[in-house]
Amino acid sequence: MCPKHGYSGLLDVIYDYDAINSQTSPSAVSSRREFSIWRYWELLPIEDRQAIPPLRVGWTPLYHASHLGEQLSLSNLFVKDDGLNPTASFKDRASAVVVAKAKELGVEVITTASSGNAGAALAGLSSSARMPSVVFVPQTAPPAKVAQLLIFGARVFLVKGTYDEAYDLCLAASERFGWYSRNTGYNPYTVEGKKTAAFEICEQLGLMGAGRVKEWRAPDRIFVAVGDGNIITGIWKGLKDLLALGWIRKMPRLMGVQAEGAAACYNAWKAGTEIVTPVEAHTISDSICVGTPRDGTRAVRAVRETKGAFIKVSDEEVLEAMRRLARGAGIFAEPAGATGYAGLAKAMREEAIDSDEETVVVVTGNGLKDIPSAVKAAGQATTISPSIQELEHVLAP
Ligand SMILES: Cc1ncc(COP(=O)(O)O)c(C=O)c1O
């Protein structure tokens, strides 16, 4: 709540784009040897470089996935693998910036609620910065994610309830105990971290382009999974920054993908409203199993204003997407991480996209975070005795 204007909503960080353009340029940024989100220093809300946590976050690969593209009849498909961040999800981008800000502010304890990944990211980044963290996750969070929280030394609370209930408890706890809240859709700096994925996509696409002059370039579409709606809002913010600076020429269409069982933003978009009505959430994609999206209005706005679309996919389509990404591009995604691709596959089946559109899919989390779901997608291995005869028998047509 703004003490001056009484406005209660999410704050936006505003930049002086003329000042930034007088300090740097796309080619100056591209010549930097800082291969992390901090290469975009002038576009981030941190003033003290000493506050940056040591873990390397960002500058994840953008693969030209030609084989996957052929399967979908898309000639220009790119996959950004954000599962390669230090705690293996996109959420490291947000946590890196929030932990840096917390250091600048002299914060003693930092907290978040999480379906798993934001918490793991906060735990890892804050441990590297020697700052205690407290994380609230639903008791049902995948064991690998809970193990990440514990090994990084966070104080972990497994909440007997949903992510939405863990979120409310965390907010109440941060007020009661004076902890700094990193919560998604509450702390304005998460979006500032997440927008760096948009910077990287446009810079990396430019670097891959033909010709000697490597201009940063926005793709035609970006597909990403949506739970609370903060990632898609962050990507939108990054693109708006670049457009305002004149570093890219167009705004891509943002394509938000939700699980059928947790489709509150999809429903609002479909109904033509920005008011997101909560749903009772259930899906295999635990990271986007969100009933009350905390940044839902901005997510719907991002999709509407960029002339994109929301798509909802079934758990079966997500499992198929996990297999396709792994077998067609060698990228192992957790269910939510594969959801963006599942949405693209569906859009292609429905012929909603032209075959020559330059399309980026963001893989937001690594498959090792949720082994039971991977096994569900991949099936079981064959068990045999150490005998060549038995092997021959099994292999016989
Ligand atoms: C792997 C993964 N994908 C997608 C999302 C969705 O992000 P948001 O909740 O900001 O929409 C999350 C959020 O936890 C996530 O962990």
Coordinates of C-alpha atoms and ligand atoms in Angstrom, one line a residue:
M1 CA 0.0 0.0 0.0
C2 CA 1.4 3.4 -1.0
P3 CA 1.5 5.6 2.1
K4 CA 1.1 8.7 0.1
H5 CA -1.6 7.8 -2.5
G6 CA -3.3 4.8 -0.7
Y7 CA -2.9 2.8 -4.0
S8 CA -2.6 -0.9 -3.3
G9 CA -1.1 -2.7 -6.3
L10 CA 2.2 -3.7 -7.6
L11 CA 4.9 -1.1 -8.0
D12 CA 6.8 -0.7 -11.3
V13 CA 10.5 0.3 -11.4
I14 CA 10.8 3.2 -13.8
Y15 CA 14.0 4.0 -15.7
D16 CA 15.4 7.1 -17.4
Y17 CA 15.9 5.6 -20.9
D18 CA 17.6 8.7 -22.3
A19 CA 20.2 8.5 -19.5
I20 CA 20.7 4.8 -20.2
N21 CA 21.1 5.4 -23.9
S22 CA 23.8 8.1 -23.2
Q23 CA 25.7 5.6 -21.0
T24 CA 25.6 2.4 -23.1
S25 CA 24.3 0.7 -26.3
P26 CA 23.4 -2.8 -27.5
S27 CA 26.8 -3.3 -29.1
A28 CA 28.6 -2.1 -25.9
V29 CA 26.6 -4.6 -23.8
S30 CA 27.3 -7.3 -26.4
S31 CA 31.0 -6.8 -26.1
R32 CA 31.0 -7.4 -22.3
R33 CA 32.6 -10.5 -20.8
E34 CA 30.1 -10.6 -17.9
F35 CA 28.0 -13.7 -18.9
S36 CA 25.2 -13.3 -16.4
I37 CA 22.1 -11.1 -15.8
W38 CA 24.6 -8.4 -14.6
R39 CA 25.7 -7.7 -18.1
Y40 CA 22.5 -5.5 -18.2
W41 CA 23.7 -3.5 -15.2
E42 CA 22.3 -0.1 -16.4
L43 CA 18.9 -1.7 -16.7
L44 CA 18.8 -3.2 -13.3
P45 CA 17.6 -1.5 -10.0
I46 CA 20.8 -2.1 -8.0
E47 CA 23.4 0.7 -7.3
D48 CA 26.1 -1.2 -5.3
R49 CA 28.0 -3.8 -7.2
Q50 CA 29.2 -5.2 -3.8
A51 CA 25.6 -6.3 -3.2
I52 CA 25.5 -8.8 -6.1
P53 CA 25.4 -12.4 -4.8
P54 CA 28.2 -14.6 -6.1
L55 CA 26.2 -17.3 -7.9
R56 CA 26.2 -16.9 -11.7
V57 CA 22.6 -16.4 -12.9
G58 CA 21.4 -16.0 -16.4
W59 CA 23.0 -16.0 -19.9
T60 CA 21.4 -19.4 -20.4
P61 CA 21.6 -20.9 -23.8
L62 CA 19.1 -20.1 -26.6
Y63 CA 19.1 -23.2 -28.9
H64 CA 18.0 -23.1 -32.5
A65 CA 15.9 -26.3 -32.1
S66 CA 15.7 -27.2 -35.8
H67 CA 14.6 -30.9 -35.3
L68 CA 11.8 -30.0 -32.9
G69 CA 10.8 -27.2 -35.2
E70 CA 10.6 -29.7 -38.1
Q71 CA 8.3 -31.9 -36.1
L72 CA 6.0 -28.9 -35.6
S73 CA 6.5 -27.6 -39.2
L74 CA 8.1 -24.4 -37.8
S75 CA 11.2 -23.2 -39.6
N76 CA 12.5 -20.9 -36.8
L77 CA 12.0 -22.5 -33.4
F78 CA 14.3 -21.5 -30.5
V79 CA 14.4 -22.9 -27.0
K80 CA 15.8 -21.0 -24.1
D81 CA 16.9 -23.5 -21.4
D82 CA 16.5 -21.7 -18.0
G83 CA 16.8 -25.0 -16.2
L84 CA 20.6 -24.4 -16.5
N85 CA 20.5 -21.6 -13.9
P86 CA 22.4 -22.4 -10.6
T87 CA 19.4 -23.8 -8.7
A88 CA 17.9 -25.1 -12.0
S89 CA 15.0 -22.8 -12.6
F90 CA 14.1 -19.4 -14.1
K91 CA 13.4 -18.2 -10.5
D92 CA 17.1 -17.6 -9.9
R93 CA 16.8 -14.4 -12.0
A94 CA 14.3 -12.9 -9.6
S95 CA 16.1 -14.1 -6.5
A96 CA 19.5 -12.7 -7.6
V97 CA 18.0 -9.2 -8.0
V98 CA 15.9 -9.4 -4.8
V99 CA 18.9 -10.7 -2.7
A100 CA 21.1 -7.9 -4.1
K101 CA 18.4 -5.3 -3.2
A102 CA 18.0 -6.9 0.3
K103 CA 21.8 -6.5 0.8
E104 CA 21.6 -2.9 -0.2
L105 CA 18.8 -2.3 2.2
G106 CA 20.6 -4.0 5.0
V107 CA 18.0 -6.7 5.4
E108 CA 18.6 -9.4 8.1
V109 CA 16.2 -12.1 7.1
I110 CA 14.5 -12.7 3.8
T111 CA 11.4 -14.9 3.2
T112 CA 9.2 -16.3 0.5
A113 CA 6.3 -18.7 -0.1
S114 CA 6.9 -20.9 -3.1
S115 CA 5.6 -23.9 -4.9
G116 CA 9.3 -25.0 -4.7
N117 CA 11.5 -23.2 -7.3
A118 CA 11.3 -19.6 -6.0
G119 CA 12.2 -20.9 -2.6
A120 CA 15.1 -23.0 -3.9
A121 CA 16.3 -20.0 -5.8
L122 CA 16.0 -17.7 -2.7
A123 CA 17.7 -20.3 -0.5
G124 CA 20.6 -20.8 -2.9
L125 CA 21.2 -17.1 -3.7
S126 CA 20.8 -16.0 -0.1
S127 CA 23.1 -18.6 1.2
S128 CA 25.7 -17.5 -1.3
A129 CA 25.2 -13.9 0.0
R130 CA 25.4 -15.1 3.6
M131 CA 21.8 -14.0 4.4
P132 CA 19.4 -16.2 6.4
S133 CA 16.2 -17.2 4.5
V134 CA 12.8 -18.6 5.6
V135 CA 10.7 -20.5 3.0
F136 CA 7.1 -21.7 3.1
V137 CA 6.1 -24.5 0.6
P138 CA 3.1 -26.7 0.4
Q139 CA 3.7 -30.0 2.1
T140 CA 3.1 -31.7 -1.3
A141 CA 6.1 -29.9 -3.0
P142 CA 8.3 -32.5 -4.9
P143 CA 11.0 -33.9 -2.5
A144 CA 13.9 -32.8 -4.7
K145 CA 12.8 -29.2 -4.3
V146 CA 12.4 -29.5 -0.6
A147 CA 15.9 -31.1 -0.5
Q148 CA 17.3 -28.1 -2.3
L149 CA 15.8 -25.8 0.3
L150 CA 17.3 -27.8 3.2
I151 CA 20.7 -28.3 1.7
F152 CA 21.1 -24.5 1.2
G153 CA 20.3 -24.1 4.8
A154 CA 17.0 -22.2 4.6
R155 CA 14.5 -22.5 7.5
V156 CA 11.8 -24.5 5.8
F157 CA 8.1 -24.8 6.7
L158 CA 6.1 -27.4 5.0
V159 CA 2.6 -26.0 5.1
K160 CA -0.3 -28.4 5.4
G161 CA -2.3 -26.7 2.6
T162 CA -2.0 -25.3 -0.9
Y163 CA 0.6 -22.9 -2.3
D164 CA -2.0 -20.1 -2.0
E165 CA -2.3 -20.8 1.8
A166 CA 1.5 -20.9 2.2
Y167 CA 1.6 -17.5 0.4
D168 CA -0.9 -15.9 2.8
L169 CA 1.0 -17.4 5.8
C170 CA 4.3 -16.1 4.5
L171 CA 2.9 -12.6 4.1
A172 CA 1.5 -12.6 7.6
A173 CA 4.8 -13.9 9.0
S174 CA 6.8 -11.2 7.2
E175 CA 4.6 -8.6 8.7
R176 CA 4.8 -10.1 12.2
F177 CA 8.5 -10.8 12.3
G178 CA 9.8 -7.9 10.1
W179 CA 11.3 -10.3 7.5
Y180 CA 11.9 -8.9 4.0
S181 CA 9.4 -10.5 1.6
R182 CA 10.5 -11.8 -1.8
N183 CA 7.0 -13.0 -2.6
T184 CA 5.9 -13.2 -6.2
G185 CA 3.4 -10.5 -7.1
Y186 CA 4.4 -8.5 -4.0
N187 CA 8.1 -7.6 -4.2
P188 CA 8.5 -5.2 -7.3
Y189 CA 12.1 -6.4 -7.9
T190 CA 11.2 -10.0 -9.0
V191 CA 10.0 -8.7 -12.3
E192 CA 13.2 -6.7 -12.7
G193 CA 15.2 -10.0 -12.4
K194 CA 12.9 -11.9 -14.7
K195 CA 13.0 -9.3 -17.4
T196 CA 16.6 -10.2 -18.1
A197 CA 15.4 -13.3 -20.0
A198 CA 13.8 -11.0 -22.6
F199 CA 17.1 -9.0 -22.8
E200 CA 19.0 -12.3 -23.4
I201 CA 16.5 -13.6 -26.0
C202 CA 16.8 -10.4 -28.1
E203 CA 20.6 -10.2 -27.7
Q204 CA 21.1 -13.9 -28.5
L205 CA 18.8 -13.9 -31.5
G206 CA 20.7 -10.9 -32.8
L207 CA 24.1 -12.7 -32.3
M208 CA 22.8 -15.7 -34.3
G209 CA 21.5 -13.5 -37.1
A210 CA 23.2 -13.3 -40.5
G211 CA 25.4 -10.3 -41.5
R212 CA 28.3 -8.5 -39.9
V213 CA 26.2 -6.0 -37.9
K214 CA 24.6 -7.9 -35.0
E215 CA 21.5 -6.0 -34.2
W216 CA 19.4 -7.2 -31.2
R217 CA 16.2 -8.7 -32.5
A218 CA 12.8 -9.5 -31.0
P219 CA 11.2 -12.8 -32.1
D220 CA 7.6 -13.0 -33.3
R221 CA 6.3 -15.0 -30.4
I222 CA 7.4 -16.1 -26.9
F223 CA 5.7 -19.0 -25.2
V224 CA 6.0 -19.4 -21.4
A225 CA 4.2 -21.2 -18.6
V226 CA 2.0 -19.1 -16.3
G227 CA 1.2 -19.7 -12.7
D228 CA 1.2 -16.5 -10.6
G229 CA 1.9 -14.6 -13.9
N230 CA 5.1 -12.9 -12.7
I231 CA 7.5 -14.5 -15.3
I232 CA 5.4 -13.4 -18.3
T233 CA 5.0 -10.0 -16.7
G234 CA 8.8 -9.8 -16.3
I235 CA 9.4 -10.8 -19.9
W236 CA 6.9 -8.1 -21.0
K237 CA 8.7 -5.5 -18.8
G238 CA 12.1 -6.4 -20.4
L239 CA 10.6 -6.1 -23.9
K240 CA 9.0 -2.7 -23.0
D241 CA 12.4 -1.5 -21.7
L242 CA 14.1 -2.5 -25.0
L243 CA 11.4 -0.9 -27.1
A244 CA 11.6 2.3 -25.1
L245 CA 15.4 2.4 -25.6
G246 CA 15.0 1.7 -29.3
W247 CA 17.1 -1.4 -29.0
I248 CA 14.5 -3.6 -30.7
R249 CA 11.9 -2.7 -33.3
K250 CA 8.8 -4.7 -32.4
M251 CA 6.9 -6.2 -29.5
P252 CA 6.6 -10.0 -29.8
R253 CA 3.2 -11.6 -29.1
L254 CA 3.4 -13.1 -25.6
M255 CA 1.8 -16.6 -25.4
G256 CA 0.9 -17.6 -21.8
V257 CA 0.4 -21.3 -21.2
Q258 CA -1.6 -22.7 -18.3
A259 CA -2.6 -26.1 -17.0
E260 CA -6.2 -27.0 -17.6
G261 CA -6.6 -27.5 -13.9
A262 CA -5.1 -24.1 -12.9
A263 CA -6.3 -21.8 -15.7
A264 CA -7.4 -18.6 -13.8
C265 CA -5.6 -16.3 -16.1
Y266 CA -6.7 -18.2 -19.2
N267 CA -10.3 -17.9 -18.0
A268 CA -10.0 -14.1 -17.5
W269 CA -8.4 -13.6 -20.9
K270 CA -11.0 -15.7 -22.6
A271 CA -13.8 -13.7 -20.9
G272 CA -12.2 -10.4 -22.0
T273 CA -11.6 -9.2 -18.4
E274 CA -8.5 -8.3 -16.4
I275 CA -10.2 -9.5 -13.2
V276 CA -8.8 -12.9 -12.4
T277 CA -11.2 -15.1 -10.5
P278 CA -9.6 -17.8 -8.3
V279 CA -10.0 -21.4 -9.2
E280 CA -9.3 -24.6 -7.2
A281 CA -6.0 -25.7 -8.7
H282 CA -4.8 -29.2 -9.6
T283 CA -2.2 -30.2 -12.1
I284 CA 0.9 -32.4 -12.5
S285 CA 2.8 -29.1 -13.1
D286 CA 3.3 -28.4 -9.4
S287 CA 5.1 -25.1 -10.1
I288 CA 2.1 -23.6 -11.8
C289 CA -0.5 -25.2 -9.6
V290 CA -1.8 -21.8 -8.5
G291 CA -5.5 -21.1 -7.7
T292 CA -5.1 -17.3 -7.0
P293 CA -2.5 -15.8 -9.4
R294 CA -0.7 -13.0 -7.5
D295 CA 0.3 -11.2 -10.7
G296 CA -2.6 -12.4 -12.8
T297 CA -4.0 -9.0 -13.9
R298 CA -0.6 -7.9 -15.3
A299 CA -0.2 -11.4 -17.0
V300 CA -3.6 -11.0 -18.7
R301 CA -2.6 -7.5 -19.7
A302 CA 0.8 -8.6 -21.1
V303 CA -1.0 -11.1 -23.3
R304 CA -3.8 -8.8 -24.4
E305 CA -1.6 -5.8 -25.1
T306 CA 1.0 -7.7 -27.1
K307 CA -1.8 -9.4 -29.2
G308 CA -0.8 -12.8 -27.9
A309 CA -3.0 -15.5 -26.5
F310 CA -3.5 -17.8 -23.5
I311 CA -3.6 -21.5 -24.1
K312 CA -4.4 -24.2 -21.7
V313 CA -3.0 -27.7 -21.8
S314 CA -3.8 -31.1 -20.2
D315 CA -1.4 -33.0 -18.0
E316 CA -1.2 -35.6 -20.8
E317 CA 0.0 -32.9 -23.2
V318 CA 2.6 -31.8 -20.7
L319 CA 4.0 -35.3 -20.3
E320 CA 4.1 -35.6 -24.1
A321 CA 6.0 -32.2 -24.2
M322 CA 8.5 -33.5 -21.7
R323 CA 9.2 -36.5 -23.9
R324 CA 9.5 -34.3 -27.1
L325 CA 11.8 -31.7 -25.6
A326 CA 14.1 -34.4 -24.2
R327 CA 14.1 -36.6 -27.3
G328 CA 14.0 -33.9 -29.9
A329 CA 16.3 -31.4 -28.3
G330 CA 18.1 -33.1 -25.4
I331 CA 16.4 -30.7 -22.9
F332 CA 15.1 -32.3 -19.7
A333 CA 12.3 -30.1 -18.3
E334 CA 10.1 -30.5 -15.2
P335 CA 6.4 -30.5 -16.0
A336 CA 5.9 -26.7 -15.7
G337 CA 9.2 -26.2 -17.6
A338 CA 7.7 -28.2 -20.5
T339 CA 4.3 -26.5 -20.4
G340 CA 5.3 -23.6 -22.7
Y341 CA 6.3 -26.1 -25.3
A342 CA 3.0 -28.1 -24.8
G343 CA 1.2 -24.8 -25.6
L344 CA 3.2 -24.3 -28.7
A345 CA 2.5 -27.8 -29.9
K346 CA -1.2 -27.3 -29.3
A347 CA -1.2 -23.9 -31.1
M348 CA 0.5 -25.6 -34.1
R349 CA -2.1 -28.4 -34.1
E350 CA -4.8 -25.8 -34.2
E351 CA -2.9 -23.9 -37.0
A352 CA -2.9 -20.7 -35.0
I353 CA 0.7 -19.8 -36.0
D354 CA 2.4 -19.5 -39.4
S355 CA 5.2 -21.9 -40.1
D356 CA 7.8 -19.1 -40.7
E357 CA 7.2 -17.1 -37.4
E358 CA 10.3 -16.8 -35.3
T359 CA 9.2 -18.5 -32.1
V360 CA 10.9 -18.8 -28.7
V361 CA 9.8 -21.3 -26.0
V362 CA 11.2 -20.7 -22.5
V363 CA 11.9 -23.9 -20.5
T364 CA 11.6 -22.6 -17.0
G365 CA 12.7 -25.5 -14.8
N366 CA 15.0 -28.6 -14.9
G367 CA 13.5 -32.1 -15.0
L368 CA 15.7 -33.4 -12.2
K369 CA 13.5 -31.4 -9.8
D370 CA 10.6 -33.8 -10.2
I371 CA 11.7 -37.4 -10.9
P372 CA 8.3 -39.1 -10.4
S373 CA 6.8 -37.0 -13.2
A374 CA 9.8 -37.7 -15.4
V375 CA 9.3 -41.4 -14.9
K376 CA 5.6 -41.0 -15.6
A377 CA 6.5 -39.3 -18.9
A378 CA 9.3 -41.8 -19.9
G379 CA 8.1 -45.2 -18.6
Q380 CA 10.2 -47.9 -17.0
A381 CA 13.5 -49.4 -18.1
T382 CA 13.9 -53.1 -18.9
T383 CA 15.4 -55.2 -16.1
I384 CA 17.5 -58.2 -17.2
S385 CA 20.1 -60.6 -15.8
P386 CA 23.8 -60.0 -16.7
S387 CA 23.5 -62.5 -19.6
I388 CA 24.1 -61.9 -23.3
Q389 CA 21.5 -64.6 -24.1
E390 CA 18.8 -62.9 -22.2
L391 CA 19.8 -59.6 -23.9
E392 CA 19.6 -61.3 -27.3
H393 CA 16.2 -62.7 -26.4
V394 CA 14.9 -59.3 -25.3
L395 CA 16.3 -57.6 -28.4
A396 CA 14.9 -60.2 -30.8
P397 CA 12.2 -58.7 -33.0
Ligands
LIG1 C1 9.3 -24.0 -13.5 C2 8.4 -22.9 -13.5 N1 7.7 -22.6 -14.6 C3 6.8 -21.6 -14.6 C4 6.5 -20.9 -13.5 C5 5.4 -19.9 -13.5 O1 5.8 -18.6 -13.1 P1 4.8 -17.5 -12.6 O2 4.3 -18.1 -11.3 O3 5.6 -16.3 -12.4 O4 3.7 -17.4 -13.6 C6 7.1 -21.2 -12.3 C7 6.8 -20.6 -11.0 O5 7.0 -21.1 -9.9 C8 8.1 -22.2 -12.3 O6 8.8 -22.6 -11.2

